[in-house]
Amino acid sequence: MNWLLPKGTSTVAAEVDALLQFIIVVSIILFIIVVGGTALFVVLYRKKKQEQVDFTKDLSHNTKLEIIWTVIPLILVTIVFFWGFKSYMKIRLAPGDAIEIKVTAQKWFWQFDYPDGVSNTNELVVPAGVPVKLVMSSQDVIHSFFVPNFRVKMDVLPNRYTVAWFEATENGVYDLFCAEYCGTGHSKMLGKVRVVSEPEYAAWLEENSSFGEGMSLAELGAKLYKSKACVTCHSVDGSPLVGPTFKGVFGHTVKLNDGSSVKADENYLRESILKPQAKVVEGFQPVMPTYQSILKPREVDALIEYIKSLGE
Ligand code: CUA
């Protein structure tokens, strides 16, 4: 039945799949017995001719039959309960030696903060064969962290931490979805989980702790545009998405929602990144989150340089 599900690439996947397959097989068998039996009786005992009507005698009950149809389902649901509970405990309780990564969900992207200060947006890089514990919270509404290949799904709530963990068994790039409707950008709240070998993971951490060194500001800005998920809501080709395009905005006069207008200079761009609700562009909703805690000062400069470089 493997075609039913994406390939399982975590330590709990096989167990989850086995239980699911057991439930599907039992359901199919019971469906055939119940619906097949009903159909058979409809044909066998249908009313044939008016004169042949032969009324059924009064029946009270059949103890043997009733015990059978009570005890068999009871055994089946008891198996499902204990099997499910055992897997559930395994999925809920992270091993003590797991790498702990902080996950922050926000309309409409994922931020991952690693123990040693590295952070990344929309791409969770983890080593294979090592348990990873995710401590998750949301900045706004309810989101849900869902990696189908790992059979891991957990709600991410504001004002509270929820925990999920997994141990990936195979290197590869896997889809990360938000599985809770969280507004206009929900369907674009997509991420990836990249599973690499342990040495590659160490190298990745190393490389990202010195992220942006030796790059020009505009180059760094172009990288941040993608890695900090600006790309979800702002195009660079002139087309409006959830937010206005970055193309040609610098130096131009921007019309605001309150009827006033403002010249798009460095200060306007900076304010729009750090305090997005201060000036909302005409025709757009005030839905952008603040990047105050997400970008370092040099990164704000870099994004502004990048937007400038997009010209007209
Ligand atoms: Cu976040 Cu749906």
PDB file of C-alpha atoms and ligand atoms in Angstrom:
ATOM      1  CA  MET A   1       0.000   0.000   0.000  1.00  0.00           C
ATOM      2  CA  ASN A   2       3.039   2.250  -0.264  1.00  0.00           C
ATOM      3  CA  TRP A   3       1.581   4.197  -3.184  1.00  0.00           C
ATOM      4  CA  LEU A   4      -0.962   5.707  -0.775  1.00  0.00           C
ATOM      5  CA  LEU A   5       1.603   7.772   1.093  1.00  0.00           C
ATOM      6  CA  PRO A   6       4.790   9.723   0.413  1.00  0.00           C
ATOM      7  CA  LYS A   7       7.932   7.759   1.217  1.00  0.00           C
ATOM      8  CA  GLY A   8       8.449   7.443   4.965  1.00  0.00           C
ATOM      9  CA  THR A   9      11.871   8.794   5.921  1.00  0.00           C
ATOM     10  CA  SER A  10      11.784   9.053   9.701  1.00  0.00           C
ATOM     11  CA  THR A  11      12.158   6.499  12.483  1.00  0.00           C
ATOM     12  CA  VAL A  12       8.436   6.590  13.318  1.00  0.00           C
ATOM     13  CA  ALA A  13       7.128   6.428   9.748  1.00  0.00           C
ATOM     14  CA  ALA A  14       7.061   2.618   9.439  1.00  0.00           C
ATOM     15  CA  GLU A  15       5.066   2.256  12.666  1.00  0.00           C
ATOM     16  CA  VAL A  16       2.545   4.954  11.737  1.00  0.00           C
ATOM     17  CA  ASP A  17       2.103   3.431   8.275  1.00  0.00           C
ATOM     18  CA  ALA A  18       1.660  -0.106   9.632  1.00  0.00           C
ATOM     19  CA  LEU A  19      -1.160   0.994  11.938  1.00  0.00           C
ATOM     20  CA  LEU A  20      -2.800   3.003   9.168  1.00  0.00           C
ATOM     21  CA  GLN A  21      -2.630   0.006   6.839  1.00  0.00           C
ATOM     22  CA  PHE A  22      -4.098  -2.262   9.529  1.00  0.00           C
ATOM     23  CA  ILE A  23      -7.031   0.169   9.956  1.00  0.00           C
ATOM     24  CA  ILE A  24      -7.549   0.421   6.186  1.00  0.00           C
ATOM     25  CA  VAL A  25      -7.504  -3.380   5.689  1.00  0.00           C
ATOM     26  CA  VAL A  26      -9.889  -3.994   8.616  1.00  0.00           C
ATOM     27  CA  SER A  27     -12.207  -1.261   7.303  1.00  0.00           C
ATOM     28  CA  ILE A  28     -12.243  -2.785   3.818  1.00  0.00           C
ATOM     29  CA  ILE A  29     -13.031  -6.266   5.199  1.00  0.00           C
ATOM     30  CA  LEU A  30     -15.827  -4.942   7.428  1.00  0.00           C
ATOM     31  CA  PHE A  31     -17.183  -2.837   4.567  1.00  0.00           C
ATOM     32  CA  ILE A  32     -17.367  -5.924   2.342  1.00  0.00           C
ATOM     33  CA  ILE A  33     -19.086  -7.977   5.067  1.00  0.00           C
ATOM     34  CA  VAL A  34     -21.648  -5.303   5.960  1.00  0.00           C
ATOM     35  CA  VAL A  35     -22.418  -3.829   2.531  1.00  0.00           C
ATOM     36  CA  GLY A  36     -21.976  -7.178   0.726  1.00  0.00           C
ATOM     37  CA  GLY A  37     -24.278  -8.862   3.268  1.00  0.00           C
ATOM     38  CA  THR A  38     -26.874  -6.103   2.905  1.00  0.00           C
ATOM     39  CA  ALA A  39     -26.800  -6.386  -0.889  1.00  0.00           C
ATOM     40  CA  LEU A  40     -27.011 -10.187  -0.747  1.00  0.00           C
ATOM     41  CA  PHE A  41     -30.039 -10.096   1.584  1.00  0.00           C
ATOM     42  CA  VAL A  42     -31.765  -7.459  -0.558  1.00  0.00           C
ATOM     43  CA  VAL A  43     -31.521  -9.803  -3.543  1.00  0.00           C
ATOM     44  CA  LEU A  44     -32.244 -13.096  -1.700  1.00  0.00           C
ATOM     45  CA  TYR A  45     -35.177 -11.923   0.369  1.00  0.00           C
ATOM     46  CA  ARG A  46     -36.796  -9.385  -1.910  1.00  0.00           C
ATOM     47  CA  LYS A  47     -40.584  -9.474  -2.332  1.00  0.00           C
ATOM     48  CA  LYS A  48     -41.210 -11.635  -5.387  1.00  0.00           C
ATOM     49  CA  LYS A  49     -44.940 -11.991  -6.134  1.00  0.00           C
ATOM     50  CA  GLN A  50     -47.939 -10.589  -4.271  1.00  0.00           C
ATOM     51  CA  GLU A  51     -49.447 -14.028  -3.456  1.00  0.00           C
ATOM     52  CA  GLN A  52     -46.214 -15.445  -2.118  1.00  0.00           C
ATOM     53  CA  VAL A  53     -45.920 -12.965   0.758  1.00  0.00           C
ATOM     54  CA  ASP A  54     -44.566 -14.835   3.713  1.00  0.00           C
ATOM     55  CA  PHE A  55     -44.275 -12.606   6.774  1.00  0.00           C
ATOM     56  CA  THR A  56     -41.244 -13.020   9.005  1.00  0.00           C
ATOM     57  CA  LYS A  57     -42.056 -14.458  12.412  1.00  0.00           C
ATOM     58  CA  ASP A  58     -41.475 -12.199  15.430  1.00  0.00           C
ATOM     59  CA  LEU A  59     -37.786 -12.361  16.374  1.00  0.00           C
ATOM     60  CA  SER A  60     -36.500 -11.077  19.700  1.00  0.00           C
ATOM     61  CA  HIS A  61     -32.744 -11.595  19.559  1.00  0.00           C
ATOM     62  CA  ASN A  62     -29.891 -13.981  18.832  1.00  0.00           C
ATOM     63  CA  THR A  63     -27.408 -14.098  21.712  1.00  0.00           C
ATOM     64  CA  LYS A  64     -24.672 -15.878  19.786  1.00  0.00           C
ATOM     65  CA  LEU A  65     -24.763 -13.389  16.877  1.00  0.00           C
ATOM     66  CA  GLU A  66     -24.873 -10.384  19.189  1.00  0.00           C
ATOM     67  CA  ILE A  67     -21.852 -11.572  21.173  1.00  0.00           C
ATOM     68  CA  ILE A  68     -19.923 -12.131  17.932  1.00  0.00           C
ATOM     69  CA  TRP A  69     -20.670  -8.690  16.520  1.00  0.00           C
ATOM     70  CA  THR A  70     -19.800  -7.035  19.820  1.00  0.00           C
ATOM     71  CA  VAL A  71     -16.667  -8.952  20.770  1.00  0.00           C
ATOM     72  CA  ILE A  72     -14.931  -8.862  17.359  1.00  0.00           C
ATOM     73  CA  PRO A  73     -15.146  -5.046  16.975  1.00  0.00           C
ATOM     74  CA  LEU A  74     -14.157  -4.675  20.637  1.00  0.00           C
ATOM     75  CA  ILE A  75     -10.999  -6.691  20.012  1.00  0.00           C
ATOM     76  CA  LEU A  76     -10.257  -4.654  16.874  1.00  0.00           C
ATOM     77  CA  VAL A  77     -10.623  -1.247  18.546  1.00  0.00           C
ATOM     78  CA  THR A  78      -8.609  -2.438  21.552  1.00  0.00           C
ATOM     79  CA  ILE A  79      -5.763  -3.442  19.225  1.00  0.00           C
ATOM     80  CA  VAL A  80      -5.965  -0.051  17.505  1.00  0.00           C
ATOM     81  CA  PHE A  81      -5.959   1.746  20.867  1.00  0.00           C
ATOM     82  CA  PHE A  82      -2.907   0.029  22.369  1.00  0.00           C
ATOM     83  CA  TRP A  83      -0.979   0.026  19.093  1.00  0.00           C
ATOM     84  CA  GLY A  84      -1.827   3.698  18.543  1.00  0.00           C
ATOM     85  CA  PHE A  85      -1.023   4.662  22.128  1.00  0.00           C
ATOM     86  CA  LYS A  86       2.388   3.011  21.950  1.00  0.00           C
ATOM     87  CA  SER A  87       3.261   4.891  18.736  1.00  0.00           C
ATOM     88  CA  TYR A  88       1.736   8.103  20.074  1.00  0.00           C
ATOM     89  CA  MET A  89       3.998   8.039  23.151  1.00  0.00           C
ATOM     90  CA  LYS A  90       6.991   7.458  20.925  1.00  0.00           C
ATOM     91  CA  ILE A  91       6.022  10.388  18.699  1.00  0.00           C
ATOM     92  CA  ARG A  92       5.268  12.722  21.631  1.00  0.00           C
ATOM     93  CA  LEU A  93       8.355  12.149  23.780  1.00  0.00           C
ATOM     94  CA  ALA A  94      11.606  13.470  22.335  1.00  0.00           C
ATOM     95  CA  PRO A  95      14.803  11.628  23.306  1.00  0.00           C
ATOM     96  CA  GLY A  96      16.982  13.523  25.779  1.00  0.00           C
ATOM     97  CA  ASP A  97      19.943  13.794  23.413  1.00  0.00           C
ATOM     98  CA  ALA A  98      18.012  15.531  20.623  1.00  0.00           C
ATOM     99  CA  ILE A  99      19.270  18.721  18.948  1.00  0.00           C
ATOM    100  CA  GLU A 100      16.843  21.438  19.995  1.00  0.00           C
ATOM    101  CA  ILE A 101      15.725  23.882  17.320  1.00  0.00           C
ATOM    102  CA  LYS A 102      13.333  26.745  17.942  1.00  0.00           C
ATOM    103  CA  VAL A 103      10.609  27.083  15.318  1.00  0.00           C
ATOM    104  CA  THR A 104       8.713  30.332  14.915  1.00  0.00           C
ATOM    105  CA  ALA A 105       5.711  30.417  12.626  1.00  0.00           C
ATOM    106  CA  GLN A 106       4.475  33.733  11.367  1.00  0.00           C
ATOM    107  CA  LYS A 107       2.224  34.849   8.520  1.00  0.00           C
ATOM    108  CA  TRP A 108       3.494  33.369   6.221  1.00  0.00           C
ATOM    109  CA  PHE A 109       6.852  31.788   6.790  1.00  0.00           C
ATOM    110  CA  TRP A 110       8.870  29.600   9.126  1.00  0.00           C
ATOM    111  CA  GLN A 111      11.889  30.685  11.074  1.00  0.00           C
ATOM    112  CA  PHE A 112      14.349  28.186  12.542  1.00  0.00           C
ATOM    113  CA  ASP A 113      16.766  29.144  15.299  1.00  0.00           C
ATOM    114  CA  TYR A 114      19.642  26.785  16.016  1.00  0.00           C
ATOM    115  CA  PRO A 115      21.314  26.437  19.423  1.00  0.00           C
ATOM    116  CA  ASP A 116      24.494  28.280  18.416  1.00  0.00           C
ATOM    117  CA  GLY A 117      22.860  31.398  17.001  1.00  0.00           C
ATOM    118  CA  VAL A 118      22.380  30.411  13.363  1.00  0.00           C
ATOM    119  CA  SER A 119      18.922  31.145  12.033  1.00  0.00           C
ATOM    120  CA  ASN A 120      17.261  30.313   8.765  1.00  0.00           C
ATOM    121  CA  THR A 121      13.928  30.957   7.110  1.00  0.00           C
ATOM    122  CA  ASN A 122      11.757  28.369   5.351  1.00  0.00           C
ATOM    123  CA  GLU A 123      14.530  25.774   5.210  1.00  0.00           C
ATOM    124  CA  LEU A 124      15.191  23.453   8.120  1.00  0.00           C
ATOM    125  CA  VAL A 125      18.579  21.799   7.719  1.00  0.00           C
ATOM    126  CA  VAL A 126      19.107  18.740   9.921  1.00  0.00           C
ATOM    127  CA  PRO A 127      21.517  15.811  10.108  1.00  0.00           C
ATOM    128  CA  ALA A 128      20.309  12.296   9.279  1.00  0.00           C
ATOM    129  CA  GLY A 129      20.266   9.695  12.032  1.00  0.00           C
ATOM    130  CA  VAL A 130      20.151  12.254  14.846  1.00  0.00           C
ATOM    131  CA  PRO A 131      16.990  13.088  16.802  1.00  0.00           C
ATOM    132  CA  VAL A 132      15.826  16.683  16.350  1.00  0.00           C
ATOM    133  CA  LYS A 133      13.463  18.306  18.817  1.00  0.00           C
ATOM    134  CA  LEU A 134      11.410  21.283  17.678  1.00  0.00           C
ATOM    135  CA  VAL A 135      10.147  23.789  20.225  1.00  0.00           C
ATOM    136  CA  MET A 136       7.553  25.761  18.349  1.00  0.00           C
ATOM    137  CA  SER A 137       5.499  28.898  18.804  1.00  0.00           C
ATOM    138  CA  SER A 138       3.629  31.353  16.627  1.00  0.00           C
ATOM    139  CA  GLN A 139       3.849  35.151  16.423  1.00  0.00           C
ATOM    140  CA  ASP A 140       0.243  35.548  15.343  1.00  0.00           C
ATOM    141  CA  VAL A 141      -2.382  32.904  14.565  1.00  0.00           C
ATOM    142  CA  ILE A 142      -2.446  29.101  14.706  1.00  0.00           C
ATOM    143  CA  HIS A 143      -0.208  27.413  12.155  1.00  0.00           C
ATOM    144  CA  SER A 144       0.634  23.723  11.870  1.00  0.00           C
ATOM    145  CA  PHE A 145       4.034  22.175  11.196  1.00  0.00           C
ATOM    146  CA  PHE A 146       3.573  19.237   8.831  1.00  0.00           C
ATOM    147  CA  VAL A 147       6.236  17.120   7.130  1.00  0.00           C
ATOM    148  CA  PRO A 148       4.384  14.296   5.349  1.00  0.00           C
ATOM    149  CA  ASN A 149       7.543  12.214   4.760  1.00  0.00           C
ATOM    150  CA  PHE A 150       8.267  12.150   8.487  1.00  0.00           C
ATOM    151  CA  ARG A 151       4.606  11.547   9.479  1.00  0.00           C
ATOM    152  CA  VAL A 152       5.003  14.501  11.824  1.00  0.00           C
ATOM    153  CA  LYS A 153       2.300  17.126  12.273  1.00  0.00           C
ATOM    154  CA  MET A 154       1.916  19.518  15.177  1.00  0.00           C
ATOM    155  CA  ASP A 155      -0.073  22.695  15.733  1.00  0.00           C
ATOM    156  CA  VAL A 156       1.985  25.832  16.323  1.00  0.00           C
ATOM    157  CA  LEU A 157       0.191  28.189  18.691  1.00  0.00           C
ATOM    158  CA  PRO A 158       0.631  31.805  19.786  1.00  0.00           C
ATOM    159  CA  ASN A 159       1.552  32.368  23.452  1.00  0.00           C
ATOM    160  CA  ARG A 160       2.424  28.739  24.062  1.00  0.00           C
ATOM    161  CA  TYR A 161       5.140  26.252  23.099  1.00  0.00           C
ATOM    162  CA  THR A 162       4.357  22.976  21.419  1.00  0.00           C
ATOM    163  CA  VAL A 163       6.932  20.274  20.836  1.00  0.00           C
ATOM    164  CA  ALA A 164       7.535  17.841  17.995  1.00  0.00           C
ATOM    165  CA  TRP A 165      10.527  15.664  17.225  1.00  0.00           C
ATOM    166  CA  PHE A 166      11.790  13.394  14.484  1.00  0.00           C
ATOM    167  CA  GLU A 167      14.830  11.458  13.435  1.00  0.00           C
ATOM    168  CA  ALA A 168      15.328  11.482   9.688  1.00  0.00           C
ATOM    169  CA  THR A 169      16.601   8.227   8.215  1.00  0.00           C
ATOM    170  CA  GLU A 170      17.508   9.327   4.695  1.00  0.00           C
ATOM    171  CA  ASN A 171      19.260  12.313   3.160  1.00  0.00           C
ATOM    172  CA  GLY A 172      17.040  14.358   0.905  1.00  0.00           C
ATOM    173  CA  VAL A 173      14.826  17.411   0.607  1.00  0.00           C
ATOM    174  CA  TYR A 174      11.314  17.059   1.983  1.00  0.00           C
ATOM    175  CA  ASP A 175       8.263  19.312   1.838  1.00  0.00           C
ATOM    176  CA  LEU A 176       7.188  21.272   4.864  1.00  0.00           C
ATOM    177  CA  PHE A 177       3.598  22.480   4.828  1.00  0.00           C
ATOM    178  CA  CYS A 178       1.505  24.681   7.038  1.00  0.00           C
ATOM    179  CA  ALA A 179      -1.513  22.474   7.730  1.00  0.00           C
ATOM    180  CA  GLU A 180      -3.760  25.026   9.405  1.00  0.00           C
ATOM    181  CA  TYR A 181      -5.529  27.739   7.425  1.00  0.00           C
ATOM    182  CA  CYS A 182      -3.849  30.949   8.565  1.00  0.00           C
ATOM    183  CA  GLY A 183      -5.002  33.600   6.097  1.00  0.00           C
ATOM    184  CA  THR A 184      -4.329  34.840   2.569  1.00  0.00           C
ATOM    185  CA  GLY A 185      -0.776  33.491   2.317  1.00  0.00           C
ATOM    186  CA  HIS A 186      -1.501  30.063   3.861  1.00  0.00           C
ATOM    187  CA  SER A 187      -1.020  28.128   0.634  1.00  0.00           C
ATOM    188  CA  LYS A 188       2.334  29.839   0.122  1.00  0.00           C
ATOM    189  CA  MET A 189       3.589  29.059   3.617  1.00  0.00           C
ATOM    190  CA  LEU A 190       5.844  26.370   2.229  1.00  0.00           C
ATOM    191  CA  GLY A 191       9.190  25.254   3.496  1.00  0.00           C
ATOM    192  CA  LYS A 192      11.708  22.489   2.981  1.00  0.00           C
ATOM    193  CA  VAL A 193      13.441  20.136   5.346  1.00  0.00           C
ATOM    194  CA  ARG A 194      16.907  19.346   4.030  1.00  0.00           C
ATOM    195  CA  VAL A 195      18.405  16.228   5.575  1.00  0.00           C
ATOM    196  CA  VAL A 196      22.187  15.994   5.184  1.00  0.00           C
ATOM    197  CA  SER A 197      25.005  13.910   6.639  1.00  0.00           C
ATOM    198  CA  GLU A 198      26.473  14.974   9.986  1.00  0.00           C
ATOM    199  CA  PRO A 199      29.681  16.482   8.481  1.00  0.00           C
ATOM    200  CA  GLU A 200      27.589  18.428   5.944  1.00  0.00           C
ATOM    201  CA  TYR A 201      25.392  19.681   8.772  1.00  0.00           C
ATOM    202  CA  ALA A 202      28.417  20.889  10.728  1.00  0.00           C
ATOM    203  CA  ALA A 203      29.736  22.609   7.596  1.00  0.00           C
ATOM    204  CA  TRP A 204      26.366  24.241   6.973  1.00  0.00           C
ATOM    205  CA  LEU A 205      26.236  25.609  10.531  1.00  0.00           C
ATOM    206  CA  GLU A 206      29.780  26.905  10.166  1.00  0.00           C
ATOM    207  CA  GLU A 207      29.025  28.598   6.866  1.00  0.00           C
ATOM    208  CA  ASN A 208      25.836  30.204   8.149  1.00  0.00           C
ATOM    209  CA  SER A 209      27.307  31.546  11.339  1.00  0.00           C
ATOM    210  CA  SER A 210      29.414  33.784   9.114  1.00  0.00           C
ATOM    211  CA  PHE A 211      26.579  34.488   6.699  1.00  0.00           C
ATOM    212  CA  GLY A 212      27.016  37.547   4.519  1.00  0.00           C
ATOM    213  CA  GLU A 213      30.729  38.106   5.057  1.00  0.00           C
ATOM    214  CA  GLY A 214      32.561  39.017   1.880  1.00  0.00           C
ATOM    215  CA  MET A 215      29.344  39.786   0.021  1.00  0.00           C
ATOM    216  CA  SER A 216      28.242  43.200  -1.225  1.00  0.00           C
ATOM    217  CA  LEU A 217      25.174  44.631   0.499  1.00  0.00           C
ATOM    218  CA  ALA A 218      23.003  44.238  -2.586  1.00  0.00           C
ATOM    219  CA  GLU A 219      24.134  40.596  -3.023  1.00  0.00           C
ATOM    220  CA  LEU A 220      23.376  39.878   0.605  1.00  0.00           C
ATOM    221  CA  GLY A 221      19.999  41.609   0.171  1.00  0.00           C
ATOM    222  CA  ALA A 222      19.174  39.409  -2.830  1.00  0.00           C
ATOM    223  CA  LYS A 223      19.907  36.333  -0.692  1.00  0.00           C
ATOM    224  CA  LEU A 224      17.885  37.634   2.236  1.00  0.00           C
ATOM    225  CA  TYR A 225      14.980  38.450  -0.078  1.00  0.00           C
ATOM    226  CA  LYS A 226      14.643  34.700  -0.609  1.00  0.00           C
ATOM    227  CA  SER A 227      15.927  33.279   2.669  1.00  0.00           C
ATOM    228  CA  LYS A 228      13.855  35.615   4.875  1.00  0.00           C
ATOM    229  CA  ALA A 229      10.774  34.908   2.781  1.00  0.00           C
ATOM    230  CA  CYS A 230      10.164  38.441   1.439  1.00  0.00           C
ATOM    231  CA  VAL A 231       9.615  36.575  -1.838  1.00  0.00           C
ATOM    232  CA  THR A 232       6.336  35.123  -0.503  1.00  0.00           C
ATOM    233  CA  CYS A 233       4.586  38.502  -0.620  1.00  0.00           C
ATOM    234  CA  HIS A 234       6.749  40.855  -2.740  1.00  0.00           C
ATOM    235  CA  SER A 235       7.681  40.292  -6.364  1.00  0.00           C
ATOM    236  CA  VAL A 236      10.681  41.857  -8.090  1.00  0.00           C
ATOM    237  CA  ASP A 237       9.098  41.876 -11.553  1.00  0.00           C
ATOM    238  CA  GLY A 238       6.437  44.547 -11.007  1.00  0.00           C
ATOM    239  CA  SER A 239       3.476  42.266 -10.305  1.00  0.00           C
ATOM    240  CA  PRO A 240       1.573  42.874  -7.067  1.00  0.00           C
ATOM    241  CA  LEU A 241       1.253  39.864  -4.708  1.00  0.00           C
ATOM    242  CA  VAL A 242      -0.011  40.059  -1.107  1.00  0.00           C
ATOM    243  CA  GLY A 243       2.259  43.105  -0.843  1.00  0.00           C
ATOM    244  CA  PRO A 244       3.458  45.658  -3.396  1.00  0.00           C
ATOM    245  CA  THR A 245       6.316  44.785  -5.748  1.00  0.00           C
ATOM    246  CA  PHE A 246       9.887  45.869  -4.950  1.00  0.00           C
ATOM    247  CA  LYS A 247      10.578  46.766  -8.552  1.00  0.00           C
ATOM    248  CA  GLY A 248      11.035  50.445  -9.186  1.00  0.00           C
ATOM    249  CA  VAL A 249       9.744  51.497  -5.787  1.00  0.00           C
ATOM    250  CA  PHE A 250      12.882  53.322  -4.694  1.00  0.00           C
ATOM    251  CA  GLY A 251      12.818  57.053  -5.321  1.00  0.00           C
ATOM    252  CA  HIS A 252       9.201  57.050  -6.378  1.00  0.00           C
ATOM    253  CA  THR A 253       6.188  58.574  -4.695  1.00  0.00           C
ATOM    254  CA  VAL A 254       4.024  55.966  -3.007  1.00  0.00           C
ATOM    255  CA  LYS A 255       0.312  56.480  -2.354  1.00  0.00           C
ATOM    256  CA  LEU A 256      -0.776  55.368   1.096  1.00  0.00           C
ATOM    257  CA  ASN A 257      -4.053  53.955   2.426  1.00  0.00           C
ATOM    258  CA  ASP A 258      -4.882  57.142   4.338  1.00  0.00           C
ATOM    259  CA  GLY A 259      -4.784  59.204   1.133  1.00  0.00           C
ATOM    260  CA  SER A 260      -1.408  60.801   1.764  1.00  0.00           C
ATOM    261  CA  SER A 261       1.720  59.986  -0.172  1.00  0.00           C
ATOM    262  CA  VAL A 262       5.359  59.561   0.667  1.00  0.00           C
ATOM    263  CA  LYS A 263       8.645  59.457  -1.199  1.00  0.00           C
ATOM    264  CA  ALA A 264      10.200  55.989  -1.039  1.00  0.00           C
ATOM    265  CA  ASP A 265      13.662  56.738   0.332  1.00  0.00           C
ATOM    266  CA  GLU A 266      15.898  54.713   2.658  1.00  0.00           C
ATOM    267  CA  ASN A 267      13.995  55.805   5.766  1.00  0.00           C
ATOM    268  CA  TYR A 268      10.647  54.838   4.284  1.00  0.00           C
ATOM    269  CA  LEU A 269      11.974  51.375   3.333  1.00  0.00           C
ATOM    270  CA  ARG A 270      13.571  50.893   6.744  1.00  0.00           C
ATOM    271  CA  GLU A 271      10.359  51.845   8.529  1.00  0.00           C
ATOM    272  CA  SER A 272       8.324  49.557   6.259  1.00  0.00           C
ATOM    273  CA  ILE A 273      10.573  46.612   7.160  1.00  0.00           C
ATOM    274  CA  LEU A 274      10.679  47.223  10.906  1.00  0.00           C
ATOM    275  CA  LYS A 275       7.235  48.816  11.461  1.00  0.00           C
ATOM    276  CA  PRO A 276       5.158  47.645   8.500  1.00  0.00           C
ATOM    277  CA  GLN A 277       1.864  49.033   9.852  1.00  0.00           C
ATOM    278  CA  ALA A 278       3.163  52.615  10.060  1.00  0.00           C
ATOM    279  CA  LYS A 279       2.601  53.373   6.374  1.00  0.00           C
ATOM    280  CA  VAL A 280       0.412  50.995   4.382  1.00  0.00           C
ATOM    281  CA  VAL A 281       0.446  51.304   0.596  1.00  0.00           C
ATOM    282  CA  GLU A 282      -2.892  52.111  -1.047  1.00  0.00           C
ATOM    283  CA  GLY A 283      -4.760  48.997  -2.127  1.00  0.00           C
ATOM    284  CA  PHE A 284      -2.961  46.604   0.240  1.00  0.00           C
ATOM    285  CA  GLN A 285      -3.929  45.090   3.588  1.00  0.00           C
ATOM    286  CA  PRO A 286      -1.874  45.811   6.740  1.00  0.00           C
ATOM    287  CA  VAL A 287      -0.844  42.155   7.117  1.00  0.00           C
ATOM    288  CA  MET A 288       2.948  42.284   7.107  1.00  0.00           C
ATOM    289  CA  PRO A 289       4.664  41.171  10.335  1.00  0.00           C
ATOM    290  CA  THR A 290       7.506  43.188  11.813  1.00  0.00           C
ATOM    291  CA  TYR A 291      11.042  42.085  10.957  1.00  0.00           C
ATOM    292  CA  GLN A 292      12.439  43.842  14.019  1.00  0.00           C
ATOM    293  CA  SER A 293      13.585  40.638  15.731  1.00  0.00           C
ATOM    294  CA  ILE A 294      14.418  38.788  12.508  1.00  0.00           C
ATOM    295  CA  LEU A 295      16.923  41.050  10.752  1.00  0.00           C
ATOM    296  CA  LYS A 296      20.200  42.378  12.023  1.00  0.00           C
ATOM    297  CA  PRO A 297      20.948  46.062  11.211  1.00  0.00           C
ATOM    298  CA  ARG A 298      23.353  45.063   8.411  1.00  0.00           C
ATOM    299  CA  GLU A 299      20.660  42.836   6.929  1.00  0.00           C
ATOM    300  CA  VAL A 300      18.164  45.724   6.886  1.00  0.00           C
ATOM    301  CA  ASP A 301      20.782  47.795   5.038  1.00  0.00           C
ATOM    302  CA  ALA A 302      21.334  44.928   2.635  1.00  0.00           C
ATOM    303  CA  LEU A 303      17.634  44.599   1.791  1.00  0.00           C
ATOM    304  CA  ILE A 304      17.379  48.354   1.191  1.00  0.00           C
ATOM    305  CA  GLU A 305      20.411  48.192  -1.122  1.00  0.00           C
ATOM    306  CA  TYR A 306      18.827  45.294  -2.970  1.00  0.00           C
ATOM    307  CA  ILE A 307      15.519  47.161  -3.418  1.00  0.00           C
ATOM    308  CA  LYS A 308      17.468  50.197  -4.660  1.00  0.00           C
ATOM    309  CA  SER A 309      19.316  48.005  -7.150  1.00  0.00           C
ATOM    310  CA  LEU A 310      16.016  46.871  -8.674  1.00  0.00           C
ATOM    311  CA  GLY A 311      15.605  50.403 -10.052  1.00  0.00           C
ATOM    312  CA  GLU A 312      12.691  50.986 -12.360  1.00  0.00           C
TER     313      GLU A 312
HETATM  314 CU1  CUA B   1       0.449  29.091   8.452  1.00  0.00          CU
HETATM  315 CU2  CUA B   1      -1.385  28.069   7.292  1.00  0.00          CU
END
